[in-house]
Each structure stands twice: as C-alpha cells, then as structure tokens.
Amino acid sequence: MQDLVGIAYCSKPTGFSFDQVDEILRVSQRNNDRDALTGALIYDNTTFLQWLEGGEEEIRRVFGRISRDPRHAEIKLLTVRKLEDRWFPDWSMTAAVTQDQALRGLKLVPHLSLSRFDPHEWSDEDVTCFMTALSDYLTRRPAPKSERVLERVTPRKPSSDPVASLDRHLGRRI
C-alpha cells in the first residue's frame, strides 16, 4: 500500500478565463475519482491554491501534469506532508471562490484573510492551518480554536522546478 501524501501548491493562471473553472472541476473530479485523489481548489481572479491528497505515485503524476500545463505560471510547491488520514475525504475536488462573500469574510486562521489572498507568501504552517480549518468548515464541523496564533515564518525561496522540489520532499531525486 502506498503512503498517503498531501501537497499544496499555488500558481497564477495564464491564458485562462475563470468561466473555465467549472469545466476544470468536472474533469478533475472524474480523474481524481479514477486515481483515488481528493482535495480542494481555492481560487480568485489571480491565484489558484490547491490541496491534493492520495497515493505518492498518483500525486507525483498529477503534479507533474499540472506543472507542465501552460495555464499555470509561477507554480510554487508550498507543503508536502505524509498523512495518516485525508483532510478532504468526501471530495474528489471541492472548490472555494474567494469572491463568495460568506467565505471571503471568514477568518479561518487568525492572521490569514481571503480578502488579501496571496498564498505565494504563506509558510508551511500557514498552509497547514488554512487547509485544516477549511476542511473543518466545509464539513460543517467547527474549526478548532487556536490556542496560539502561529508566528509567520519567512517563506522558502521557490524552486525553479516544482516537480524536482516535490521529489526532494518525498525523498527521491530525478
């Protein structure tokens, strides 16, 4: 059995209309069902933030395909985690739009706001807190109360090759 892995990446859409998001979600849901992947896509007019979880080989293959997709620029791998359980087990791919006023006003994590959505600057801890809080929110469980506000960590310098960065995190080099 493969290890369960979760990754988060962000990118800037290029040559893309946000009218296409529904079609991307439909195709992603079909493919993710086939490949036993789950996750969440958060988007606004300038940025994608995606969490993918599943078997290591499937994650590698899908992230490689995303990294070659000309609709994505400035791809930054934000976090890679070995998981014991899925964070979005009920969704082959769920989506959240930052323009959604109900979601936009939420403070899922005390120091992050969807009204200033820029995950390229988020730390590993920021991504982890945001995704777990979003999972709790979307499954209608109350988000856990933070006992402390995580301090901001200086973001890592993005790798010029996001696939090589994923391989380094997962312990394999290309």
PDB file of C-alpha atoms in Angstrom:
ATOM      1  CA  MET A   1       0.000   0.000   0.000  1.00  0.00           C
ATOM      2  CA  GLN A   2       1.297   3.443  -0.934  1.00  0.00           C
ATOM      3  CA  ASP A   3       1.902   6.147   1.612  1.00  0.00           C
ATOM      4  CA  LEU A   4      -0.859   8.743   1.807  1.00  0.00           C
ATOM      5  CA  VAL A   5       0.603  12.120   0.845  1.00  0.00           C
ATOM      6  CA  GLY A   6      -0.829  15.634   0.800  1.00  0.00           C
ATOM      7  CA  ILE A   7       0.617  18.551  -1.131  1.00  0.00           C
ATOM      8  CA  ALA A   8      -0.352  22.179  -1.517  1.00  0.00           C
ATOM      9  CA  TYR A   9       0.773  24.385  -4.361  1.00  0.00           C
ATOM     10  CA  CYS A  10      -0.228  27.757  -5.690  1.00  0.00           C
ATOM     11  CA  SER A  11       0.015  29.207  -9.166  1.00  0.00           C
ATOM     12  CA  LYS A  12      -1.017  32.152 -11.279  1.00  0.00           C
ATOM     13  CA  PRO A  13      -3.428  31.308 -14.099  1.00  0.00           C
ATOM     14  CA  THR A  14      -2.353  32.293 -17.622  1.00  0.00           C
ATOM     15  CA  GLY A  15      -4.430  32.257 -20.777  1.00  0.00           C
ATOM     16  CA  PHE A  16      -7.326  31.277 -18.598  1.00  0.00           C
ATOM     17  CA  SER A  17     -10.819  32.531 -18.010  1.00  0.00           C
ATOM     18  CA  PHE A  18     -12.455  31.868 -14.684  1.00  0.00           C
ATOM     19  CA  ASP A  19     -15.512  30.811 -16.661  1.00  0.00           C
ATOM     20  CA  GLN A  20     -13.475  27.630 -17.291  1.00  0.00           C
ATOM     21  CA  VAL A  21     -13.290  26.676 -13.601  1.00  0.00           C
ATOM     22  CA  ASP A  22     -16.472  24.589 -13.687  1.00  0.00           C
ATOM     23  CA  GLU A  23     -15.112  22.528 -16.579  1.00  0.00           C
ATOM     24  CA  ILE A  24     -11.731  22.085 -14.849  1.00  0.00           C
ATOM     25  CA  LEU A  25     -13.515  20.916 -11.704  1.00  0.00           C
ATOM     26  CA  ARG A  26     -15.674  18.468 -13.645  1.00  0.00           C
ATOM     27  CA  VAL A  27     -12.639  16.912 -15.366  1.00  0.00           C
ATOM     28  CA  SER A  28     -10.615  16.932 -12.123  1.00  0.00           C
ATOM     29  CA  GLN A  29     -13.402  15.206 -10.213  1.00  0.00           C
ATOM     30  CA  ARG A  30     -13.671  12.463 -12.841  1.00  0.00           C
ATOM     31  CA  ASN A  31      -9.887  11.931 -12.987  1.00  0.00           C
ATOM     32  CA  ASN A  32      -9.466  12.134  -9.215  1.00  0.00           C
ATOM     33  CA  ASP A  33     -12.216   9.563  -8.671  1.00  0.00           C
ATOM     34  CA  ARG A  34     -10.340   7.225 -11.008  1.00  0.00           C
ATOM     35  CA  ASP A  35      -6.973   7.868  -9.285  1.00  0.00           C
ATOM     36  CA  ALA A  36      -8.297   7.885  -5.681  1.00  0.00           C
ATOM     37  CA  LEU A  37      -7.273  11.519  -5.155  1.00  0.00           C
ATOM     38  CA  THR A  38      -9.145  14.043  -3.039  1.00  0.00           C
ATOM     39  CA  GLY A  39      -8.590  17.712  -2.363  1.00  0.00           C
ATOM     40  CA  ALA A  40      -9.662  21.313  -2.566  1.00  0.00           C
ATOM     41  CA  LEU A  41      -9.167  24.163  -5.014  1.00  0.00           C
ATOM     42  CA  ILE A  42      -9.363  27.764  -3.836  1.00  0.00           C
ATOM     43  CA  TYR A  43      -9.261  30.450  -6.482  1.00  0.00           C
ATOM     44  CA  ASP A  44      -9.724  34.119  -7.102  1.00  0.00           C
ATOM     45  CA  ASN A  45      -9.096  36.256 -10.165  1.00  0.00           C
ATOM     46  CA  THR A  46      -5.315  35.967  -9.912  1.00  0.00           C
ATOM     47  CA  THR A  47      -4.376  32.851  -7.963  1.00  0.00           C
ATOM     48  CA  PHE A  48      -5.008  29.136  -7.555  1.00  0.00           C
ATOM     49  CA  LEU A  49      -4.313  27.354  -4.279  1.00  0.00           C
ATOM     50  CA  GLN A  50      -4.783  23.607  -4.440  1.00  0.00           C
ATOM     51  CA  TRP A  51      -4.516  20.809  -1.899  1.00  0.00           C
ATOM     52  CA  LEU A  52      -4.177  17.288  -3.336  1.00  0.00           C
ATOM     53  CA  GLU A  53      -4.050  14.090  -1.307  1.00  0.00           C
ATOM     54  CA  GLY A  54      -3.633  10.486  -2.308  1.00  0.00           C
ATOM     55  CA  GLY A  55      -1.028   7.865  -3.083  1.00  0.00           C
ATOM     56  CA  GLU A  56       2.502   9.114  -3.628  1.00  0.00           C
ATOM     57  CA  GLU A  57       2.762   7.944  -7.250  1.00  0.00           C
ATOM     58  CA  GLU A  58      -0.590   9.449  -8.219  1.00  0.00           C
ATOM     59  CA  ILE A  59       0.370  12.747  -6.567  1.00  0.00           C
ATOM     60  CA  ARG A  60       3.678  12.785  -8.480  1.00  0.00           C
ATOM     61  CA  ARG A  61       1.954  12.084 -11.787  1.00  0.00           C
ATOM     62  CA  VAL A  62      -0.807  14.673 -11.327  1.00  0.00           C
ATOM     63  CA  PHE A  63       1.545  17.372 -10.024  1.00  0.00           C
ATOM     64  CA  GLY A  64       3.885  16.710 -12.956  1.00  0.00           C
ATOM     65  CA  ARG A  65       0.981  17.180 -15.367  1.00  0.00           C
ATOM     66  CA  ILE A  66      -0.123  20.377 -13.601  1.00  0.00           C
ATOM     67  CA  SER A  67       3.453  21.706 -13.703  1.00  0.00           C
ATOM     68  CA  ARG A  68       3.530  21.270 -17.493  1.00  0.00           C
ATOM     69  CA  ASP A  69       0.082  22.812 -18.021  1.00  0.00           C
ATOM     70  CA  PRO A  70       0.513  26.177 -19.802  1.00  0.00           C
ATOM     71  CA  ARG A  71      -2.479  27.563 -17.885  1.00  0.00           C
ATOM     72  CA  HIS A  72      -0.277  27.685 -14.753  1.00  0.00           C
ATOM     73  CA  ALA A  73       2.589  30.136 -14.156  1.00  0.00           C
ATOM     74  CA  GLU A  74       4.643  30.842 -11.041  1.00  0.00           C
ATOM     75  CA  ILE A  75       3.926  27.389  -9.617  1.00  0.00           C
ATOM     76  CA  LYS A  76       5.159  27.142  -6.047  1.00  0.00           C
ATOM     77  CA  LEU A  77       5.051  23.946  -4.018  1.00  0.00           C
ATOM     78  CA  LEU A  78       4.020  25.143  -0.560  1.00  0.00           C
ATOM     79  CA  THR A  79       3.961  21.978   1.508  1.00  0.00           C
ATOM     80  CA  VAL A  80       4.341  18.215   1.281  1.00  0.00           C
ATOM     81  CA  ARG A  81       3.069  16.032   4.116  1.00  0.00           C
ATOM     82  CA  LYS A  82       2.754  12.351   4.875  1.00  0.00           C
ATOM     83  CA  LEU A  83      -0.824  11.887   6.095  1.00  0.00           C
ATOM     84  CA  GLU A  84      -2.494   9.368   8.337  1.00  0.00           C
ATOM     85  CA  ASP A  85      -5.972  10.446   7.204  1.00  0.00           C
ATOM     86  CA  ARG A  86      -7.330  12.519   4.338  1.00  0.00           C
ATOM     87  CA  TRP A  87      -8.256  16.122   5.089  1.00  0.00           C
ATOM     88  CA  PHE A  88     -10.916  16.221   2.328  1.00  0.00           C
ATOM     89  CA  PRO A  89     -12.109  12.597   2.262  1.00  0.00           C
ATOM     90  CA  ASP A  90     -15.539  13.333   0.811  1.00  0.00           C
ATOM     91  CA  TRP A  91     -14.437  15.383  -2.198  1.00  0.00           C
ATOM     92  CA  SER A  92     -12.680  14.234  -5.330  1.00  0.00           C
ATOM     93  CA  MET A  93     -12.224  18.002  -5.676  1.00  0.00           C
ATOM     94  CA  THR A  94     -14.124  20.696  -3.854  1.00  0.00           C
ATOM     95  CA  ALA A  95     -13.783  24.353  -4.719  1.00  0.00           C
ATOM     96  CA  ALA A  96     -13.994  27.635  -2.902  1.00  0.00           C
ATOM     97  CA  VAL A  97     -14.140  31.014  -4.590  1.00  0.00           C
ATOM     98  CA  THR A  98     -12.687  33.937  -2.678  1.00  0.00           C
ATOM     99  CA  GLN A  99     -15.385  36.215  -4.124  1.00  0.00           C
ATOM    100  CA  ASP A 100     -18.005  34.191  -2.253  1.00  0.00           C
ATOM    101  CA  GLN A 101     -18.966  36.729   0.416  1.00  0.00           C
ATOM    102  CA  ALA A 102     -19.721  34.069   3.032  1.00  0.00           C
ATOM    103  CA  LEU A 103     -16.275  32.547   2.587  1.00  0.00           C
ATOM    104  CA  ARG A 104     -14.438  35.829   1.981  1.00  0.00           C
ATOM    105  CA  GLY A 105     -15.427  37.194   5.368  1.00  0.00           C
ATOM    106  CA  LEU A 106     -14.275  34.142   7.284  1.00  0.00           C
ATOM    107  CA  LYS A 107     -11.156  34.267   9.365  1.00  0.00           C
ATOM    108  CA  LEU A 108     -10.336  30.566   9.155  1.00  0.00           C
ATOM    109  CA  VAL A 109      -6.878  31.294  10.507  1.00  0.00           C
ATOM    110  CA  PRO A 110      -6.371  34.397  12.662  1.00  0.00           C
ATOM    111  CA  HIS A 111      -3.594  36.014  10.614  1.00  0.00           C
ATOM    112  CA  LEU A 112      -4.768  34.988   7.118  1.00  0.00           C
ATOM    113  CA  SER A 113      -7.560  36.604   5.177  1.00  0.00           C
ATOM    114  CA  LEU A 114      -9.193  35.611   1.914  1.00  0.00           C
ATOM    115  CA  SER A 115      -9.751  39.286   1.186  1.00  0.00           C
ATOM    116  CA  ARG A 116      -5.965  39.541   0.670  1.00  0.00           C
ATOM    117  CA  PHE A 117      -5.465  36.133  -0.930  1.00  0.00           C
ATOM    118  CA  ASP A 118      -1.749  35.600  -1.682  1.00  0.00           C
ATOM    119  CA  PRO A 119      -0.673  32.056  -0.797  1.00  0.00           C
ATOM    120  CA  HIS A 120       2.664  32.582  -2.600  1.00  0.00           C
ATOM    121  CA  GLU A 121       3.720  34.309   0.635  1.00  0.00           C
ATOM    122  CA  TRP A 122       2.327  31.705   3.041  1.00  0.00           C
ATOM    123  CA  SER A 123       4.554  29.492   5.159  1.00  0.00           C
ATOM    124  CA  ASP A 124       4.125  25.739   5.590  1.00  0.00           C
ATOM    125  CA  GLU A 125       2.349  26.413   8.888  1.00  0.00           C
ATOM    126  CA  ASP A 126       0.017  28.923   7.218  1.00  0.00           C
ATOM    127  CA  VAL A 127      -0.988  26.394   4.560  1.00  0.00           C
ATOM    128  CA  THR A 128      -1.481  23.622   7.111  1.00  0.00           C
ATOM    129  CA  CYS A 129      -3.631  25.805   9.381  1.00  0.00           C
ATOM    130  CA  PHE A 130      -5.670  27.135   6.462  1.00  0.00           C
ATOM    131  CA  MET A 131      -6.344  23.744   4.864  1.00  0.00           C
ATOM    132  CA  THR A 132      -7.284  22.004   8.107  1.00  0.00           C
ATOM    133  CA  ALA A 133      -9.583  24.917   9.032  1.00  0.00           C
ATOM    134  CA  LEU A 134     -11.119  24.895   5.537  1.00  0.00           C
ATOM    135  CA  SER A 135     -11.681  21.141   5.794  1.00  0.00           C
ATOM    136  CA  ASP A 136     -13.400  21.625   9.150  1.00  0.00           C
ATOM    137  CA  TYR A 137     -15.506  24.485   7.763  1.00  0.00           C
ATOM    138  CA  LEU A 138     -16.542  22.613   4.630  1.00  0.00           C
ATOM    139  CA  THR A 139     -17.537  19.523   6.563  1.00  0.00           C
ATOM    140  CA  ARG A 140     -19.606  21.717   8.892  1.00  0.00           C
ATOM    141  CA  ARG A 141     -17.543  20.860  11.906  1.00  0.00           C
ATOM    142  CA  PRO A 142     -16.469  23.880  13.886  1.00  0.00           C
ATOM    143  CA  ALA A 143     -12.887  24.830  13.171  1.00  0.00           C
ATOM    144  CA  PRO A 144     -10.655  24.085  16.142  1.00  0.00           C
ATOM    145  CA  LYS A 145      -9.919  27.044  18.367  1.00  0.00           C
ATOM    146  CA  SER A 146      -6.299  28.058  18.105  1.00  0.00           C
ATOM    147  CA  GLU A 147      -4.534  28.002  21.416  1.00  0.00           C
ATOM    148  CA  ARG A 148      -1.983  30.344  19.957  1.00  0.00           C
ATOM    149  CA  VAL A 149      -1.513  32.289  16.774  1.00  0.00           C
ATOM    150  CA  LEU A 150       1.328  30.836  14.767  1.00  0.00           C
ATOM    151  CA  GLU A 151       4.050  33.314  14.049  1.00  0.00           C
ATOM    152  CA  ARG A 152       4.716  33.993  10.416  1.00  0.00           C
ATOM    153  CA  VAL A 153       7.672  32.106   9.067  1.00  0.00           C
ATOM    154  CA  THR A 154       9.773  33.552   6.291  1.00  0.00           C
ATOM    155  CA  PRO A 155       8.633  31.818   3.111  1.00  0.00           C
ATOM    156  CA  ARG A 156      11.060  29.469   1.436  1.00  0.00           C
ATOM    157  CA  LYS A 157      12.559  30.573  -1.827  1.00  0.00           C
ATOM    158  CA  PRO A 158      10.554  28.866  -4.562  1.00  0.00           C
ATOM    159  CA  SER A 159      12.291  26.211  -6.611  1.00  0.00           C
ATOM    160  CA  SER A 160      12.518  26.868 -10.320  1.00  0.00           C
ATOM    161  CA  ASP A 161      11.392  23.258 -10.864  1.00  0.00           C
ATOM    162  CA  PRO A 162       8.337  22.419  -8.745  1.00  0.00           C
ATOM    163  CA  VAL A 163       8.424  18.714  -9.710  1.00  0.00           C
ATOM    164  CA  ALA A 164      12.052  18.393  -8.546  1.00  0.00           C
ATOM    165  CA  SER A 165      11.020  20.146  -5.334  1.00  0.00           C
ATOM    166  CA  LEU A 166       8.250  17.567  -4.801  1.00  0.00           C
ATOM    167  CA  ASP A 167      10.729  14.739  -5.393  1.00  0.00           C
ATOM    168  CA  ARG A 168      13.138  16.221  -2.835  1.00  0.00           C
ATOM    169  CA  HIS A 169      10.343  16.417  -0.258  1.00  0.00           C
ATOM    170  CA  LEU A 170       9.278  12.848  -0.929  1.00  0.00           C
ATOM    171  CA  GLY A 171      12.844  11.564  -0.717  1.00  0.00           C
ATOM    172  CA  ARG A 172      13.593  10.865  -4.355  1.00  0.00           C
ATOM    173  CA  ARG A 173      15.687  12.781  -6.791  1.00  0.00           C
ATOM    174  CA  ILE A 174      15.032  12.891 -10.508  1.00  0.00           C
TER     175      ILE A 174
END
